[in-house]
């Protein structure tokens, strides 16, 4: 396989100015993977700062309510800052500081990756600038304030659709300008090589823990894994530890207002192969190659393309990809809150929506692990707004 | 036969002159206006014109060209329309015409079909800012088959190994990006530019090198021209053209032309 590629997907489609920085990053990342001291430092931070390992929790009341397979939740919502994003952001922040880069930049959609990067920057004493779309800043006002509290500068992006993809454009423009002293903490398994592999590796702790935990709890591997897929980092983190096992996997995209409405972010259901923001993958685009606007109730899934390894796993038939529409995600959001006392992120609620469909079709001895990638505190205000409740 | 771009640079070299290469956005705000601009630029002594193709997500461009692209998109311009536009104006001008487009529209069009249609329409070269040489083997193959020049970008961050790759893969000329940044940013010339340009010439066996990004005033254009074979001016021209193409604009072009020597 060509370096930086997953089958025909991936690559490094960025301006020449950034290519040397990506090569430097690739070398530094490969060296850090072999560097015992680096690994030890990261492991300690993961334990004492992020709060790893996160529990694998058996959702007893949800399981009883649905009547079918047992549902386990991988509790990434319990990490410091409340989502899996911290696993990658802290890893990259540590790597950047070892590379002598004193300034971090990042894009953010839901705000979770922005908060995680701002946290990593605060911890390591680095300067931090976060790019966030104007629409997302309204949807996730709480996270904007959190980032500022953490010492980051939040720059509003008012170009294009004013959501995640436009924030990535701005972050790439900043990186192109300040590449000599700046590291771009890309938040998902997307973009130019080595980001898709590096981010997957930083997130792979999710799957490694979950595999050991389910074997301890049940003495066997699960039949199914379910995770939501925006760029796809929480899903790759969970799936990567099970790729060689006889385990079915489902990635859930944002169906928005339905595929036929055109207002969605279901790249596999409604997209074609294209090249965008550094990588070749499935892409929502028009017939002449311009990128289409997307819609999802969840800002973190509202993105026109998807990680190249997901595209590869789809074409290889290894992972099944489906979608949940806004309404299904909102129902799952409320169901988990009421039955388990856990308010999930709207992103994770898409994965739960699929579990709600799947569990009743399976026998009681079936096992499902759902990646509960983040907590829903950040979404409470937006859900209230959608429901027409004033708070 | 040598390409229009090569013939133009050869002729300039014989006369001891440097190339003036303006960039304009195709269809900003209408194709009729772009056609008029091409005529004005040619009369003002442009040696080559770069025609920008609008794209929804122009990540290498600053605010001026982003705004121009948004207007062109609203006017319905895309890669196919830009190729048809060149076909139409090719009947009136022998000026070398270069398309500057992002990669996804080319990928979607199909590299082979794009190279065939563009060359057939009279397009002389293509610049794709988000297609580095490492990912360009398919496009290069198609472009060579149809005699379309491939102009790649080299940057201040490129080491010798990468400068060699860019030099080898480029046809027509090599595009050296003067700054680490996006189009329309402020120019800061340091000794690095002249050094990189001279390396590119050595590595390429003497191919012409044009420098762009951030060049705005006649003084800057003159300074850049003294180090290279050509000067590319985009955002400054796009911005000025938007507020009128009358006497003030042509006066600015004449000053640029005079400074590039």
XYZ file of C-alpha atoms in Angstrom:
652
model
C 0.000 0.000 0.000
C 1.299 3.487 -0.879
C 2.548 5.361 2.187
C -0.116 7.533 3.755
C -2.874 5.635 1.968
C -5.581 3.194 3.002
C -6.172 1.424 -0.314
C -7.039 4.263 -2.702
C -7.950 6.672 0.137
C -5.904 9.199 2.091
C -2.802 10.936 0.754
C -1.430 14.397 1.340
C -3.272 16.999 -0.741
C -2.129 20.312 0.724
C -0.073 23.276 -0.513
C 3.656 22.703 -0.859
C 4.376 25.116 2.022
C 2.919 22.562 4.455
C 4.504 19.418 3.027
C 7.836 19.815 4.873
C 5.939 20.373 8.152
C 3.935 17.192 7.586
C 7.132 15.263 6.891
C 8.686 16.672 10.073
C 5.550 15.749 12.027
C 5.562 12.230 10.619
C 9.190 11.745 11.651
C 8.608 13.198 15.126
C 5.527 11.055 15.615
C 7.316 7.874 14.538
C 10.201 8.712 16.873
C 7.829 9.387 19.791
C 6.168 6.009 19.262
C 9.576 4.393 19.896
C 10.568 6.810 22.668
C 10.029 5.131 26.052
C 10.217 8.360 28.032
C 7.579 10.000 25.819
C 5.285 6.993 26.073
C 5.715 6.859 29.849
C 4.932 10.565 30.226
C 1.835 10.230 28.043
C 0.664 7.140 29.932
C 0.914 8.920 33.265
C -1.004 11.927 31.932
C -3.649 9.592 30.534
C -4.091 8.039 33.976
C -3.750 10.997 36.298
C -5.009 13.855 34.122
C -7.454 12.374 31.594
C -8.691 9.773 34.089
C -8.028 6.603 32.127
C -9.012 3.850 31.958
C -12.619 4.919 31.464
C -15.224 2.398 32.646
C -17.084 -0.035 30.436
C -20.558 0.221 31.899
C -23.382 -2.301 31.520
C -26.537 -0.281 30.781
C -28.978 -2.551 32.634
C -32.157 -0.480 32.404
C -31.620 0.474 28.757
C -31.024 -3.201 27.939
C -34.192 -4.268 29.805
C -36.211 -1.526 28.133
C -35.158 -2.547 24.629
C -35.388 -6.298 25.295
C -32.555 -7.984 23.429
C -28.765 -7.900 23.434
C -26.851 -6.559 26.435
C -25.650 -2.998 25.848
C -22.354 -1.822 27.266
C -21.266 1.808 27.121
C -17.615 2.788 26.802
C -17.613 5.833 29.038
C -15.448 8.357 27.183
C -17.880 10.940 28.544
C -16.126 10.504 31.887
C -12.732 11.706 30.652
C -11.412 15.086 31.730
C -13.152 17.714 29.555
C -15.942 15.271 28.798
C -15.157 13.655 25.485
C -12.683 11.322 23.780
C -11.124 14.345 22.010
C -8.704 14.869 24.913
C -6.880 11.564 24.143
C -5.681 12.963 20.827
C -5.370 16.639 21.747
C -3.133 15.939 24.722
C -1.023 13.503 22.719
C -0.475 16.038 19.952
C 0.148 18.886 22.415
C 2.855 16.828 24.080
C 4.356 15.943 20.708
C 4.298 19.592 19.595
C 6.064 20.738 22.731
C 8.758 18.084 22.173
C 9.111 19.399 18.604
C 9.743 22.877 19.986
C 6.486 24.356 18.655
C 5.229 26.929 21.124
C 1.904 27.688 19.470
C -1.070 25.359 18.948
C -3.971 25.960 16.601
C -7.067 23.830 16.131
C -10.462 23.790 14.478
C -13.550 22.858 16.392
C -17.137 22.027 15.525
C -18.963 21.030 18.696
C -16.272 22.740 20.712
C -15.063 19.548 22.391
C -11.846 19.358 20.392
C -11.271 23.063 20.916
C -11.719 22.665 24.666
C -9.422 19.629 24.664
C -6.712 21.475 22.726
C -7.015 24.566 24.925
C -6.664 22.247 27.919
C -3.532 20.630 26.527
C -2.071 24.058 25.777
C -2.790 25.279 29.315
C -1.253 22.160 30.821
C 1.940 22.507 28.786
C 2.136 26.300 28.797
C 1.639 26.777 25.048
C -0.098 29.576 23.160
C -3.436 28.476 21.699
C -5.772 29.743 18.959
C -9.038 27.959 18.155
C -10.991 28.479 14.922
C -14.734 28.005 15.222
C -17.565 28.684 12.794
C -19.979 31.478 13.690
C -22.937 29.062 13.505
C -21.193 26.596 15.816
C -20.290 29.377 18.248
C -23.971 30.076 18.688
C -24.848 26.379 19.072
C -22.039 25.781 21.554
C -21.738 29.074 23.415
C -20.820 27.293 26.643
C -17.766 25.670 25.092
C -16.645 29.022 23.654
C -16.535 30.437 27.162
C -14.736 27.326 28.458
C -11.991 27.741 25.850
C -11.529 31.367 26.813
C -11.337 30.429 30.492
C -8.586 27.992 29.569
C -6.590 30.830 28.082
C -7.226 30.180 24.397
C -8.137 32.794 21.825
C -11.285 31.788 19.919
C -11.426 33.183 16.384
C -14.833 33.323 14.758
C -14.978 31.993 11.196
C -17.574 33.801 9.100
C -16.702 32.419 5.663
C -18.531 29.717 3.716
C -21.076 27.737 5.731
C -19.530 29.041 8.966
C -19.216 25.513 10.391
C -16.502 22.895 10.870
C -15.159 22.719 7.293
C -14.682 26.487 7.183
C -12.833 26.381 10.509
C -10.478 23.774 9.027
C -9.871 26.051 6.004
C -8.981 28.909 8.348
C -6.769 26.700 10.512
C -4.940 25.484 7.392
C -4.461 29.104 6.259
C -3.048 29.993 9.681
C -0.771 26.948 9.626
C 0.458 27.843 6.128
C 1.352 31.301 7.420
C 2.880 30.337 10.790
C 4.147 26.858 10.048
C 7.613 27.423 11.457
C 6.502 27.916 15.071
C 3.006 26.409 15.051
C 1.560 22.919 15.298
C -1.911 22.269 13.921
C -3.753 19.916 16.292
C -6.166 18.364 13.808
C -9.004 16.834 15.796
C -9.996 13.808 13.807
C -8.772 10.944 11.616
C -8.870 13.158 8.560
C -6.647 15.595 6.690
C -3.224 14.980 5.167
C -0.989 12.093 6.209
C 0.114 11.483 8.997
C -3.008 12.851 10.753
C -5.408 9.955 9.981
C -2.945 7.374 11.341
C -1.592 9.478 14.201
C -5.011 10.500 15.538
C -6.241 6.902 15.268
C -3.228 5.743 17.274
C -3.807 8.340 20.004
C -7.462 7.207 20.160
C -6.720 3.480 19.981
C -6.600 3.367 23.791
C -10.429 3.340 23.694
C -10.576 0.023 21.862
C -7.682 -1.547 23.735
C -9.345 -0.848 27.083
C -12.802 -1.878 25.893
C -11.501 -5.190 24.553
C -9.816 -6.101 27.850
C -12.823 -4.866 29.858
C -15.450 -6.870 27.969
C -13.294 -10.001 28.166
C -13.065 -9.495 31.925
C -16.793 -8.784 32.351
C -18.226 -11.397 29.980
C -15.357 -13.725 29.153
C -15.928 -13.202 25.412
C -15.779 -10.597 22.697
C -18.886 -8.575 21.788
C -20.904 -9.353 18.686
C -21.263 -5.693 17.750
C -19.512 -2.352 18.110
C -21.324 0.896 17.387
C -19.844 4.381 17.158
C -20.870 7.673 15.585
C -18.774 8.961 12.666
C -18.156 12.627 11.956
C -14.513 12.682 10.906
C -14.492 9.336 12.663
C -11.888 9.463 15.437
C -13.893 7.917 18.269
C -15.022 5.143 15.926
C -11.473 4.416 14.699
C -10.301 4.467 18.320
C -12.826 1.786 19.269
C -12.745 -0.266 16.065
C -8.971 -0.448 15.613
C -8.501 -2.948 18.467
C -11.113 -5.337 17.006
C -10.312 -5.279 13.273
C -8.841 -8.780 13.311
C -11.640 -10.212 15.466
C -14.915 -11.709 14.390
C -16.839 -8.658 15.570
C -19.405 -6.722 13.547
C -18.924 -2.967 13.493
C -21.281 -0.161 12.610
C -20.402 3.477 12.030
C -23.311 5.897 12.327
C -23.314 9.108 10.315
C -25.573 12.107 10.759
C -28.737 11.686 8.707
C -29.839 15.230 9.564
C -33.321 15.889 8.192
C -33.129 12.763 5.998
C -31.029 11.809 2.957
C -33.704 12.801 0.439
C -33.903 16.287 2.025
C -30.260 16.913 1.083
C -29.735 18.325 4.596
C -27.490 15.751 6.199
C -23.887 14.692 6.683
C -24.167 11.060 5.519
C -21.142 10.842 3.233
C -21.456 7.121 2.545
C -25.183 7.319 1.830
C -25.085 10.487 -0.259
C -21.499 11.237 -1.329
C -18.886 10.237 -3.908
C -15.110 9.918 -3.773
C -13.340 13.263 -3.829
C -10.367 15.167 -2.447
C -10.908 17.671 0.318
C -8.771 19.349 2.986
C -5.841 17.053 2.465
C -7.347 13.616 1.916
C -9.065 11.495 -0.710
C -12.244 9.985 0.718
C -16.016 10.011 0.424
C -17.282 13.544 0.092
C -20.542 15.452 -0.184
C -20.034 17.469 -3.357
C -21.944 18.725 -6.357
C -21.428 17.491 -9.922
C -18.597 19.978 -10.581
C -16.667 19.232 -7.386
C -17.711 22.049 -5.070
C -18.303 21.000 -1.484
C -21.920 20.842 -0.369
C -23.290 22.304 2.826
C -24.188 19.784 5.513
C -26.698 19.686 8.315
C -26.857 17.865 11.597
C -28.358 18.676 14.940
C -24.941 17.702 16.243
C -22.163 20.162 15.390
C -19.497 17.471 15.787
C -20.913 15.322 12.972
C -21.650 18.238 10.651
C -18.815 17.676 8.153
C -18.702 17.034 4.391
C -16.092 14.288 4.358
C -14.990 11.326 6.453
C -11.701 9.762 7.530
C -9.973 7.875 4.686
C -9.572 4.692 6.733
C -13.351 4.599 7.152
C -13.717 4.858 3.367
C -11.308 1.948 3.078
C -13.131 -0.154 5.711
C -16.432 0.527 3.959
C -15.163 -0.569 0.549
C -13.494 -3.617 2.119
C -16.863 -4.526 3.664
C -15.284 -4.671 7.134
C -17.477 -1.967 8.696
C -21.114 -1.259 7.952
C -22.074 2.418 7.754
C -25.548 3.705 8.390
C -27.060 6.933 9.646
C -29.453 8.264 12.270
C -31.597 11.312 11.569
C -31.843 14.260 13.971
C -35.093 13.051 15.493
C -33.729 9.576 16.247
C -30.661 11.082 17.896
C -32.804 13.421 20.000
C -34.967 10.480 21.116
C -31.873 8.491 22.088
C -30.541 11.551 23.938
C -33.660 11.624 26.098
C -33.939 7.861 26.489
C -30.436 7.427 27.913
C -30.910 10.431 30.192
C -34.130 9.037 31.672
C -33.195 5.338 31.834
C -29.571 5.506 32.910
C -29.052 8.986 34.322
C -26.452 9.680 31.665
C -26.875 12.658 29.360
C -24.967 11.766 26.168
C -23.461 14.156 23.662
C -25.710 14.544 20.606
C -22.893 12.991 18.566
C -22.885 9.859 20.756
C -26.688 9.859 20.681
C -26.439 8.924 16.985
C -24.600 5.724 17.972
C -27.203 5.061 20.673
C -29.988 5.500 18.114
C -28.495 2.620 16.122
C -28.199 0.492 19.279
C -31.877 1.164 19.975
C -32.715 -0.251 16.522
C -30.280 -3.167 16.693
C -30.571 -4.526 20.253
C -34.196 -5.758 20.048
C -33.352 -7.783 16.915
C -30.655 -9.757 18.754
C -30.973 -12.571 21.325
C -30.421 -11.884 25.033
C -26.934 -13.392 24.949
C -25.846 -10.844 22.339
C -23.315 -8.190 23.371
C -23.101 -4.670 21.996
C -20.522 -2.025 22.910
C -21.571 1.546 22.143
C -18.906 4.207 22.275
C -20.318 6.939 24.467
C -17.835 9.387 23.020
C -18.859 12.442 25.031
C -21.189 13.878 27.609
C -24.170 16.012 26.714
C -23.879 19.000 29.032
C -22.734 21.120 26.096
C -25.924 20.190 24.182
C -28.496 20.850 26.872
C -29.072 24.443 25.804
C -29.426 23.550 22.114
C -31.832 20.690 22.864
C -33.933 23.048 24.980
C -33.985 25.511 22.083
C -35.110 22.790 19.648
C -37.847 21.711 22.061
C -38.955 25.308 22.439
C -38.103 25.373 26.154
C -36.750 28.619 27.573
C -34.029 28.243 30.199
C 6.156 22.732 -31.140
C 7.139 24.435 -27.902
C 4.223 25.569 -25.764
C 2.919 29.129 -25.857
C 4.288 29.674 -22.353
C 7.758 28.443 -23.269
C 7.831 30.487 -26.473
C 6.857 33.591 -24.531
C 9.592 33.092 -21.920
C 12.149 32.307 -24.656
C 11.245 35.522 -26.457
C 11.463 37.553 -23.247
C 14.852 36.067 -22.437
C 16.195 37.052 -25.853
C 15.039 40.607 -25.261
C 16.391 40.593 -21.703
C 12.910 41.129 -20.246
C 10.910 39.621 -17.404
C 7.353 38.285 -17.508
C 4.368 40.192 -16.096
C 1.783 37.580 -15.082
C -1.507 38.932 -13.692
C -4.036 36.689 -11.983
C -7.753 37.323 -12.320
C -10.770 35.308 -11.198
C -12.763 33.893 -14.083
C -16.316 35.255 -13.847
C -15.719 37.923 -11.180
C -18.320 39.320 -11.279
C -19.310 38.197 -14.828
C -17.628 36.443 -17.754
C -18.122 39.563 -19.873
C -16.128 41.571 -17.339
C -13.375 38.941 -17.314
C -13.210 39.062 -21.109
C -12.824 42.823 -20.953
C -10.118 42.474 -18.281
C -8.130 40.048 -20.417
C -8.126 42.627 -23.219
C -7.100 45.446 -20.844
C -4.311 43.333 -19.353
C -3.008 42.317 -22.762
C -2.958 45.933 -23.919
C -1.084 46.861 -20.731
C 1.635 44.378 -21.625
C 0.805 41.196 -19.711
C 2.863 38.226 -20.915
C 0.645 35.476 -19.538
C -2.663 35.448 -17.683
C -3.607 33.199 -14.813
C -7.329 32.571 -14.759
C -8.636 31.518 -11.350
C -11.397 28.916 -11.270
C -13.725 29.484 -8.310
C -14.029 26.751 -5.659
C -16.206 26.486 -2.579
C -13.251 26.026 -0.196
C -10.176 27.940 -1.433
C -7.797 27.102 1.413
C -4.695 28.683 -0.148
C -6.386 32.032 -0.735
C -6.716 35.185 1.325
C -9.834 37.357 1.698
C -9.610 39.195 -1.662
C -9.540 36.090 -3.839
C -12.014 34.308 -1.556
C -14.478 37.139 -2.161
C -13.796 37.165 -5.910
C -14.357 33.403 -6.008
C -17.655 33.720 -4.177
C -18.872 36.210 -6.793
C -17.749 33.943 -9.628
C -19.479 30.940 -8.077
C -22.645 32.994 -7.805
C -22.270 33.795 -11.517
C -22.317 30.048 -12.204
C -18.654 29.619 -13.110
C -16.965 26.254 -12.657
C -14.109 24.355 -14.314
C -16.113 23.444 -17.411
C -17.360 27.009 -17.838
C -13.801 28.334 -17.472
C -12.545 25.951 -20.179
C -15.357 27.061 -22.503
C -14.487 30.680 -21.736
C -10.872 30.119 -22.792
C -12.068 28.432 -25.978
C -14.069 31.544 -26.805
C -11.370 34.132 -26.069
C -8.666 31.988 -27.682
C -10.089 33.160 -31.032
C -9.068 36.706 -30.116
C -5.737 36.351 -28.337
C -2.464 34.459 -28.557
C -1.587 35.286 -24.936
C -0.602 32.207 -22.886
C -3.554 31.358 -20.609
C -3.149 29.315 -17.436
C -5.933 27.902 -15.272
C -5.453 28.010 -11.515
C -7.874 25.587 -9.914
C -8.138 23.494 -6.769
C -7.788 19.758 -7.205
C -11.230 18.380 -6.416
C -12.929 19.959 -9.461
C -10.196 18.403 -11.658
C -10.558 15.038 -9.900
C -14.318 15.165 -10.376
C -13.942 16.169 -14.047
C -11.445 13.357 -14.565
C -7.753 14.139 -15.063
C -7.590 12.760 -18.595
C -10.789 14.474 -19.744
C -9.688 17.712 -18.108
C -6.285 17.721 -19.809
C -7.836 16.868 -23.182
C -10.615 19.460 -22.964
C -8.416 22.215 -21.532
C -5.651 21.757 -24.097
C -8.245 21.450 -26.865
C -9.789 24.760 -25.794
C -6.435 26.536 -25.922
C -5.486 26.459 -22.230
C -1.694 26.395 -22.017
C -1.019 25.387 -18.448
C -2.512 24.479 -15.094
C -1.630 25.395 -11.520
C -3.214 23.394 -8.679
C -2.191 24.775 -5.275
C -3.417 21.777 -3.256
C -1.839 19.152 -5.512
C 1.787 18.685 -4.457
C 4.102 16.877 -6.883
C 3.959 13.660 -4.845
C 0.247 13.247 -5.610
C 0.397 14.431 -9.215
C 1.609 11.449 -11.253
C -1.841 10.912 -12.802
C -2.312 14.536 -13.748
C 1.228 14.831 -15.092
C 0.681 11.811 -17.338
C -2.553 13.222 -18.738
C -1.109 16.711 -19.134
C 1.927 15.423 -21.074
C -0.295 13.421 -23.437
C -2.239 16.566 -24.305
C 0.649 19.067 -24.224
C -0.728 20.988 -21.255
C 1.993 22.576 -19.113
C 2.010 21.602 -15.414
C 3.204 24.428 -13.198
C 3.995 23.348 -9.650
C 4.586 25.515 -6.611
C 7.756 25.583 -4.549
C 7.734 27.270 -1.138
C 10.190 28.926 1.228
C 9.858 25.833 3.442
C 10.860 23.439 0.620
C 14.275 21.858 1.133
C 16.595 20.965 -1.744
C 15.015 17.536 -2.211
C 11.592 19.040 -2.743
C 12.860 21.903 -4.898
C 14.356 19.243 -7.198
C 11.044 17.360 -7.413
C 9.115 20.553 -8.192
C 11.730 21.641 -10.748
C 11.567 18.302 -12.544
C 7.768 18.085 -12.663
C 7.149 21.666 -13.828
C 6.669 22.661 -17.458
C 6.305 26.184 -18.813
C 7.677 27.764 -15.667
C 8.153 27.030 -11.969
C 6.045 28.980 -9.473
C 7.981 30.064 -6.400
C 5.784 31.194 -3.510
C 7.511 34.229 -2.029
C 6.171 33.923 1.523
C 4.970 31.300 3.964
C 1.341 32.277 3.726
C -1.750 32.599 1.603
C -2.504 34.793 -1.391
C -2.730 38.514 -0.711
C -0.664 38.425 2.474
C 1.990 41.050 3.130
C 5.224 40.557 1.238
C 8.404 40.252 3.248
C 11.329 39.724 0.928
C 14.409 38.200 2.431
C 17.535 36.688 0.985
C 15.809 33.317 0.813
C 13.863 34.152 -2.336
C 16.852 34.821 -4.587
C 18.612 31.744 -3.203
C 15.667 29.421 -3.824
C 15.039 30.841 -7.302
C 18.639 30.249 -8.280
C 18.507 26.671 -6.915
C 15.320 26.009 -8.892
C 17.010 27.210 -12.060
C 20.009 24.971 -11.426
C 17.906 21.921 -10.540
C 15.645 22.398 -13.578
C 18.388 22.981 -16.121
C 17.312 26.584 -16.661
C 13.502 26.511 -16.645
C 11.994 29.960 -15.998
C 10.973 30.737 -12.412
C 8.142 33.150 -11.636
C 7.504 34.471 -8.132
C 4.122 35.274 -6.644
C 2.036 35.719 -3.450
C 1.934 39.086 -1.726
C 3.281 41.215 -4.590
C 1.215 44.378 -4.703
C 3.075 47.621 -5.537
C 5.256 48.449 -8.570
C 8.224 48.733 -6.169
C 7.666 45.195 -4.887
C 7.158 43.913 -8.420
C 10.460 45.508 -9.447
C 12.307 43.995 -6.500
C 10.907 40.527 -7.224
C 11.601 40.840 -10.966
C 15.270 41.455 -10.239
C 15.465 37.961 -8.689
C 13.266 35.956 -11.084
C 12.090 35.491 -14.670
C 8.568 36.610 -13.968
C 6.278 38.191 -11.384
C 2.751 36.985 -10.575
C 0.334 39.555 -9.172
C -3.102 38.411 -8.015
C -4.938 39.890 -5.043
C -3.783 43.470 -5.689
C -5.040 43.398 -9.293
C -8.276 41.608 -8.369
C -8.954 44.202 -5.674
C -8.194 47.203 -7.907
C -10.188 45.803 -10.836
C -13.220 45.430 -8.574
C -13.336 49.190 -8.043
C -13.039 50.050 -11.720
C -11.019 49.278 -14.834
C -10.689 52.860 -16.026
C -7.688 55.150 -16.312
C -6.529 54.689 -12.721
C -6.418 50.914 -13.170
C -4.568 51.020 -16.496
C -2.132 53.512 -15.005
C -1.395 51.037 -12.178
C -0.879 48.237 -14.725
C 1.506 50.392 -16.743
C 3.542 51.129 -13.628
C 3.714 47.428 -12.829
C 4.724 46.669 -16.403
C 7.470 49.288 -16.303
C 8.783 48.029 -12.961
C 9.040 44.398 -14.122
C 12.229 44.425 -16.170
